[in-house]
Amino acid sequence: MINENKNIKFLLRKIATGDNDAFRSFYDDYYSQIYRFSSFFVKSPQVVEEIVSDVFCSIWQHRNKITEIDNFEGYLYTITKNRALYYLKHDNKILLTDLDLDLISDEISSHDENPEFMAIDNEFSIAFKNAVDELPEKCRLIFLLAREERLKYKEIAEKLSISEKTVNAQMVLAIKKLAMRLRKLLYFII
């Protein structure tokens, strides 16, 4: 880890002076991480490519200030998240339900040494719990059985003595309500 920090700081100093080879090395080292992180938010590979390009362009454009950043990796993930959320906010074709909320939470949790990621993860967890608590009782029960207990729709239907179609309809309702509630949070985080 110490070697990695020294290497990235050395690379950033070279990039700050306009060294194209250093930037290319940085790009090669971080491209796949930024691409993967962006794809948790946006499913379109073309849009993810655009977001990744924007992130790297931003780094290059502001290269003279990058050596002043204490936690560069946290900064890199933050600007990536902001670019992805900006896209989601301004493109009505993308729905929040396309996001894999578990993967986003897992990715953010993997950076739990970073206070900003910890705050985002905590805020997201609280908002998610509150949104689930606000679901109608039957809808909430079905959603929790599917999500927390990982029961299949057929198992839920048998357990509650209702039809699978009812379970499906309640899950669709739950996801729509959660998406609308959490969309507001994601816009707020930007």
PDB file of C-alpha atoms in Angstrom:
ATOM      1  CA  MET A   1       0.000   0.000   0.000  1.00  0.00           C
ATOM      2  CA  ILE A   2       2.807   2.415   0.850  1.00  0.00           C
ATOM      3  CA  ASN A   3       4.515   1.610  -2.468  1.00  0.00           C
ATOM      4  CA  GLU A   4       1.221   2.151  -4.312  1.00  0.00           C
ATOM      5  CA  ASN A   5       0.778   5.543  -2.620  1.00  0.00           C
ATOM      6  CA  LYS A   6       4.322   6.559  -3.546  1.00  0.00           C
ATOM      7  CA  ASN A   7       3.791   5.399  -7.134  1.00  0.00           C
ATOM      8  CA  ILE A   8       0.510   7.274  -7.556  1.00  0.00           C
ATOM      9  CA  LYS A   9       1.956  10.433  -5.991  1.00  0.00           C
ATOM     10  CA  PHE A  10       4.966  10.226  -8.304  1.00  0.00           C
ATOM     11  CA  LEU A  11       2.669   9.651 -11.292  1.00  0.00           C
ATOM     12  CA  LEU A  12       0.423  12.557 -10.303  1.00  0.00           C
ATOM     13  CA  ARG A  13       3.415  14.890  -9.997  1.00  0.00           C
ATOM     14  CA  LYS A  14       4.491  13.922 -13.509  1.00  0.00           C
ATOM     15  CA  ILE A  15       0.946  14.372 -14.856  1.00  0.00           C
ATOM     16  CA  ALA A  16       0.797  17.807 -13.210  1.00  0.00           C
ATOM     17  CA  THR A  17       3.786  18.842 -15.333  1.00  0.00           C
ATOM     18  CA  GLY A  18       1.979  17.721 -18.516  1.00  0.00           C
ATOM     19  CA  ASP A  19       3.747  14.373 -18.975  1.00  0.00           C
ATOM     20  CA  ASN A  20       1.641  12.449 -21.536  1.00  0.00           C
ATOM     21  CA  ASP A  21       3.372   9.133 -20.828  1.00  0.00           C
ATOM     22  CA  ALA A  22       2.583   9.423 -17.121  1.00  0.00           C
ATOM     23  CA  PHE A  23      -1.036  10.194 -17.935  1.00  0.00           C
ATOM     24  CA  ARG A  24      -1.194   7.165 -20.247  1.00  0.00           C
ATOM     25  CA  SER A  25       0.184   4.985 -17.448  1.00  0.00           C
ATOM     26  CA  PHE A  26      -2.369   6.442 -15.021  1.00  0.00           C
ATOM     27  CA  TYR A  27      -5.139   5.827 -17.580  1.00  0.00           C
ATOM     28  CA  ASP A  28      -4.060   2.198 -18.041  1.00  0.00           C
ATOM     29  CA  ASP A  29      -3.920   1.648 -14.264  1.00  0.00           C
ATOM     30  CA  TYR A  30      -7.332   3.141 -13.460  1.00  0.00           C
ATOM     31  CA  TYR A  31      -9.457   2.666 -16.567  1.00  0.00           C
ATOM     32  CA  SER A  32     -10.999  -0.684 -15.577  1.00  0.00           C
ATOM     33  CA  GLN A  33     -11.782   0.459 -12.008  1.00  0.00           C
ATOM     34  CA  ILE A  34     -13.509   3.619 -13.216  1.00  0.00           C
ATOM     35  CA  TYR A  35     -15.360   1.727 -15.934  1.00  0.00           C
ATOM     36  CA  ARG A  36     -16.593  -0.903 -13.461  1.00  0.00           C
ATOM     37  CA  PHE A  37     -17.655   1.686 -10.899  1.00  0.00           C
ATOM     38  CA  SER A  38     -19.527   3.728 -13.550  1.00  0.00           C
ATOM     39  CA  SER A  39     -21.315   0.616 -14.771  1.00  0.00           C
ATOM     40  CA  PHE A  40     -22.933   0.169 -11.352  1.00  0.00           C
ATOM     41  CA  PHE A  41     -24.852   3.365 -12.048  1.00  0.00           C
ATOM     42  CA  VAL A  42     -25.340   3.255 -15.822  1.00  0.00           C
ATOM     43  CA  LYS A  43     -25.950   0.080 -17.808  1.00  0.00           C
ATOM     44  CA  SER A  44     -25.260   1.394 -21.304  1.00  0.00           C
ATOM     45  CA  PRO A  45     -21.650   0.601 -22.299  1.00  0.00           C
ATOM     46  CA  GLN A  46     -21.591   3.631 -24.601  1.00  0.00           C
ATOM     47  CA  VAL A  47     -22.636   5.947 -21.790  1.00  0.00           C
ATOM     48  CA  VAL A  48     -20.176   4.328 -19.381  1.00  0.00           C
ATOM     49  CA  GLU A  49     -17.416   4.959 -21.940  1.00  0.00           C
ATOM     50  CA  GLU A  50     -18.527   8.588 -22.141  1.00  0.00           C
ATOM     51  CA  ILE A  51     -18.475   8.946 -18.355  1.00  0.00           C
ATOM     52  CA  VAL A  52     -15.016   7.370 -18.130  1.00  0.00           C
ATOM     53  CA  SER A  53     -13.752   9.694 -20.858  1.00  0.00           C
ATOM     54  CA  ASP A  54     -15.205  12.693 -19.018  1.00  0.00           C
ATOM     55  CA  VAL A  55     -13.472  11.630 -15.805  1.00  0.00           C
ATOM     56  CA  PHE A  56     -10.081  11.285 -17.452  1.00  0.00           C
ATOM     57  CA  CYS A  57     -10.546  14.522 -19.413  1.00  0.00           C
ATOM     58  CA  SER A  58     -11.356  16.290 -16.164  1.00  0.00           C
ATOM     59  CA  ILE A  59      -8.200  14.892 -14.550  1.00  0.00           C
ATOM     60  CA  TRP A  60      -6.115  16.097 -17.486  1.00  0.00           C
ATOM     61  CA  GLN A  61      -7.794  19.524 -17.590  1.00  0.00           C
ATOM     62  CA  HIS A  62      -7.192  20.060 -13.868  1.00  0.00           C
ATOM     63  CA  ARG A  63      -3.788  18.346 -13.778  1.00  0.00           C
ATOM     64  CA  ASN A  64      -2.074  21.371 -12.274  1.00  0.00           C
ATOM     65  CA  LYS A  65      -4.120  20.915  -9.069  1.00  0.00           C
ATOM     66  CA  ILE A  66      -4.093  17.119  -8.675  1.00  0.00           C
ATOM     67  CA  THR A  67      -1.024  17.040  -6.453  1.00  0.00           C
ATOM     68  CA  GLU A  68      -2.968  19.049  -3.861  1.00  0.00           C
ATOM     69  CA  ILE A  69      -5.537  16.244  -3.381  1.00  0.00           C
ATOM     70  CA  ASP A  70      -4.887  14.194  -0.231  1.00  0.00           C
ATOM     71  CA  ASN A  71      -6.999  11.134  -1.078  1.00  0.00           C
ATOM     72  CA  PHE A  72      -6.742  10.952  -4.833  1.00  0.00           C
ATOM     73  CA  GLU A  73      -8.479   7.584  -5.199  1.00  0.00           C
ATOM     74  CA  GLY A  74     -11.455   8.846  -3.160  1.00  0.00           C
ATOM     75  CA  TYR A  75     -11.508  11.955  -5.336  1.00  0.00           C
ATOM     76  CA  LEU A  76     -11.447   9.821  -8.484  1.00  0.00           C
ATOM     77  CA  TYR A  77     -14.424   7.743  -7.313  1.00  0.00           C
ATOM     78  CA  THR A  78     -16.293  10.853  -6.234  1.00  0.00           C
ATOM     79  CA  ILE A  79     -16.006  12.572  -9.606  1.00  0.00           C
ATOM     80  CA  THR A  80     -16.940   9.308 -11.334  1.00  0.00           C
ATOM     81  CA  LYS A  81     -20.040   8.965  -9.145  1.00  0.00           C
ATOM     82  CA  ASN A  82     -20.976  12.590  -9.774  1.00  0.00           C
ATOM     83  CA  ARG A  83     -20.616  12.219 -13.560  1.00  0.00           C
ATOM     84  CA  ALA A  84     -22.752   9.064 -13.527  1.00  0.00           C
ATOM     85  CA  LEU A  85     -25.446  10.606 -11.329  1.00  0.00           C
ATOM     86  CA  TYR A  86     -25.448  13.759 -13.436  1.00  0.00           C
ATOM     87  CA  TYR A  87     -26.106  11.617 -16.476  1.00  0.00           C
ATOM     88  CA  LEU A  88     -28.931   9.776 -14.704  1.00  0.00           C
ATOM     89  CA  LYS A  89     -30.472  13.035 -13.577  1.00  0.00           C
ATOM     90  CA  HIS A  90     -30.421  14.625 -17.008  1.00  0.00           C
ATOM     91  CA  ASP A  91     -31.356  11.647 -19.178  1.00  0.00           C
ATOM     92  CA  ASN A  92     -35.004  10.669 -18.742  1.00  0.00           C
ATOM     93  CA  LYS A  93     -34.508   7.404 -20.626  1.00  0.00           C
ATOM     94  CA  ILE A  94     -32.616   5.825 -17.742  1.00  0.00           C
ATOM     95  CA  LEU A  95     -34.630   4.616 -14.774  1.00  0.00           C
ATOM     96  CA  LEU A  96     -33.318   4.199 -11.268  1.00  0.00           C
ATOM     97  CA  THR A  97     -34.716   0.665 -11.328  1.00  0.00           C
ATOM     98  CA  ASP A  98     -31.951  -0.176 -13.826  1.00  0.00           C
ATOM     99  CA  LEU A  99     -29.406   0.370 -11.044  1.00  0.00           C
ATOM    100  CA  ASP A 100     -28.225  -2.632  -9.082  1.00  0.00           C
ATOM    101  CA  LEU A 101     -28.531  -1.112  -5.619  1.00  0.00           C
ATOM    102  CA  ASP A 102     -26.758  -4.039  -3.938  1.00  0.00           C
ATOM    103  CA  LEU A 103     -23.731  -3.695  -6.202  1.00  0.00           C
ATOM    104  CA  ILE A 104     -23.518   0.047  -5.644  1.00  0.00           C
ATOM    105  CA  SER A 105     -23.698  -0.437  -1.894  1.00  0.00           C
ATOM    106  CA  ASP A 106     -21.063  -3.211  -2.073  1.00  0.00           C
ATOM    107  CA  GLU A 107     -18.727  -1.049  -4.166  1.00  0.00           C
ATOM    108  CA  ILE A 108     -19.110   1.911  -1.849  1.00  0.00           C
ATOM    109  CA  SER A 109     -18.626  -0.363   1.173  1.00  0.00           C
ATOM    110  CA  SER A 110     -15.397  -1.689  -0.313  1.00  0.00           C
ATOM    111  CA  HIS A 111     -13.981   1.796   0.210  1.00  0.00           C
ATOM    112  CA  ASP A 112     -14.997   1.972   3.856  1.00  0.00           C
ATOM    113  CA  GLU A 113     -11.685   3.501   4.872  1.00  0.00           C
ATOM    114  CA  ASN A 114     -12.765   6.662   3.089  1.00  0.00           C
ATOM    115  CA  PRO A 115     -14.997   8.901   5.265  1.00  0.00           C
ATOM    116  CA  GLU A 116     -16.906  10.232   2.246  1.00  0.00           C
ATOM    117  CA  PHE A 117     -17.776   6.722   1.077  1.00  0.00           C
ATOM    118  CA  MET A 118     -18.755   5.783   4.629  1.00  0.00           C
ATOM    119  CA  ALA A 119     -21.087   8.787   4.807  1.00  0.00           C
ATOM    120  CA  ILE A 120     -22.628   8.012   1.404  1.00  0.00           C
ATOM    121  CA  ASP A 121     -23.100   4.345   2.303  1.00  0.00           C
ATOM    122  CA  ASN A 122     -24.663   5.266   5.647  1.00  0.00           C
ATOM    123  CA  GLU A 123     -26.954   7.856   4.071  1.00  0.00           C
ATOM    124  CA  PHE A 124     -28.002   5.401   1.366  1.00  0.00           C
ATOM    125  CA  SER A 125     -28.675   2.623   3.915  1.00  0.00           C
ATOM    126  CA  ILE A 126     -30.810   4.904   6.086  1.00  0.00           C
ATOM    127  CA  ALA A 127     -32.751   6.218   3.089  1.00  0.00           C
ATOM    128  CA  PHE A 128     -33.302   2.695   1.794  1.00  0.00           C
ATOM    129  CA  LYS A 129     -34.579   1.475   5.177  1.00  0.00           C
ATOM    130  CA  ASN A 130     -36.869   4.509   5.492  1.00  0.00           C
ATOM    131  CA  ALA A 131     -38.197   3.989   1.964  1.00  0.00           C
ATOM    132  CA  VAL A 132     -38.929   0.321   2.718  1.00  0.00           C
ATOM    133  CA  ASP A 133     -40.642   1.294   5.997  1.00  0.00           C
ATOM    134  CA  GLU A 134     -42.946   3.659   4.067  1.00  0.00           C
ATOM    135  CA  LEU A 135     -44.209   0.918   1.745  1.00  0.00           C
ATOM    136  CA  PRO A 136     -47.787  -0.267   2.338  1.00  0.00           C
ATOM    137  CA  GLU A 137     -47.820  -3.123   4.860  1.00  0.00           C
ATOM    138  CA  LYS A 138     -48.545  -5.995   2.456  1.00  0.00           C
ATOM    139  CA  CYS A 139     -46.133  -4.611  -0.119  1.00  0.00           C
ATOM    140  CA  ARG A 140     -43.391  -4.187   2.500  1.00  0.00           C
ATOM    141  CA  LEU A 141     -43.885  -7.720   3.823  1.00  0.00           C
ATOM    142  CA  ILE A 142     -43.627  -9.236   0.336  1.00  0.00           C
ATOM    143  CA  PHE A 143     -40.601  -7.103  -0.522  1.00  0.00           C
ATOM    144  CA  LEU A 144     -38.788  -8.093   2.683  1.00  0.00           C
ATOM    145  CA  LEU A 145     -39.568 -11.774   2.182  1.00  0.00           C
ATOM    146  CA  ALA A 146     -38.093 -11.570  -1.313  1.00  0.00           C
ATOM    147  CA  ARG A 147     -35.113  -9.379  -0.429  1.00  0.00           C
ATOM    148  CA  GLU A 148     -34.167 -10.333   3.116  1.00  0.00           C
ATOM    149  CA  GLU A 149     -35.220 -13.977   3.197  1.00  0.00           C
ATOM    150  CA  ARG A 150     -34.505 -14.512  -0.514  1.00  0.00           C
ATOM    151  CA  LEU A 151     -37.777 -16.396  -1.014  1.00  0.00           C
ATOM    152  CA  LYS A 152     -39.025 -17.018  -4.528  1.00  0.00           C
ATOM    153  CA  TYR A 153     -42.365 -15.547  -5.566  1.00  0.00           C
ATOM    154  CA  LYS A 154     -43.956 -19.001  -5.450  1.00  0.00           C
ATOM    155  CA  GLU A 155     -42.718 -19.539  -1.871  1.00  0.00           C
ATOM    156  CA  ILE A 156     -44.010 -16.124  -0.809  1.00  0.00           C
ATOM    157  CA  ALA A 157     -47.378 -16.837  -2.409  1.00  0.00           C
ATOM    158  CA  GLU A 158     -47.654 -20.145  -0.540  1.00  0.00           C
ATOM    159  CA  LYS A 159     -46.532 -18.630   2.770  1.00  0.00           C
ATOM    160  CA  LEU A 160     -49.052 -15.769   2.552  1.00  0.00           C
ATOM    161  CA  SER A 161     -51.833 -17.773   0.826  1.00  0.00           C
ATOM    162  CA  ILE A 162     -51.967 -15.417  -2.146  1.00  0.00           C
ATOM    163  CA  SER A 163     -51.343 -15.833  -5.868  1.00  0.00           C
ATOM    164  CA  GLU A 164     -47.950 -15.452  -7.523  1.00  0.00           C
ATOM    165  CA  LYS A 165     -49.470 -12.690  -9.660  1.00  0.00           C
ATOM    166  CA  THR A 166     -50.263 -10.745  -6.498  1.00  0.00           C
ATOM    167  CA  VAL A 167     -46.707 -11.215  -5.268  1.00  0.00           C
ATOM    168  CA  ASN A 168     -45.366 -10.024  -8.614  1.00  0.00           C
ATOM    169  CA  ALA A 169     -47.678  -7.004  -8.656  1.00  0.00           C
ATOM    170  CA  GLN A 170     -46.659  -6.041  -5.106  1.00  0.00           C
ATOM    171  CA  MET A 171     -42.950  -6.384  -5.976  1.00  0.00           C
ATOM    172  CA  VAL A 172     -43.410  -4.150  -9.032  1.00  0.00           C
ATOM    173  CA  LEU A 173     -45.159  -1.607  -6.814  1.00  0.00           C
ATOM    174  CA  ALA A 174     -42.401  -1.815  -4.191  1.00  0.00           C
ATOM    175  CA  ILE A 175     -39.632  -1.318  -6.737  1.00  0.00           C
ATOM    176  CA  LYS A 176     -41.415   1.659  -8.331  1.00  0.00           C
ATOM    177  CA  LYS A 177     -41.977   3.320  -4.964  1.00  0.00           C
ATOM    178  CA  LEU A 178     -38.405   2.669  -3.824  1.00  0.00           C
ATOM    179  CA  ALA A 179     -37.005   3.913  -7.123  1.00  0.00           C
ATOM    180  CA  MET A 180     -38.930   7.176  -6.861  1.00  0.00           C
ATOM    181  CA  ARG A 181     -37.868   7.702  -3.249  1.00  0.00           C
ATOM    182  CA  LEU A 182     -34.218   6.824  -3.808  1.00  0.00           C
ATOM    183  CA  ARG A 183     -33.998   8.819  -7.041  1.00  0.00           C
ATOM    184  CA  LYS A 184     -34.525  11.951  -4.938  1.00  0.00           C
ATOM    185  CA  LEU A 185     -31.620  10.925  -2.696  1.00  0.00           C
ATOM    186  CA  LEU A 186     -29.292  10.297  -5.628  1.00  0.00           C
ATOM    187  CA  TYR A 187     -30.103  13.717  -7.064  1.00  0.00           C
ATOM    188  CA  PHE A 188     -29.474  15.253  -3.660  1.00  0.00           C
ATOM    189  CA  ILE A 189     -26.044  13.553  -3.371  1.00  0.00           C
ATOM    190  CA  ILE A 190     -24.932  15.229  -6.601  1.00  0.00           C
TER     191      ILE A 190
END
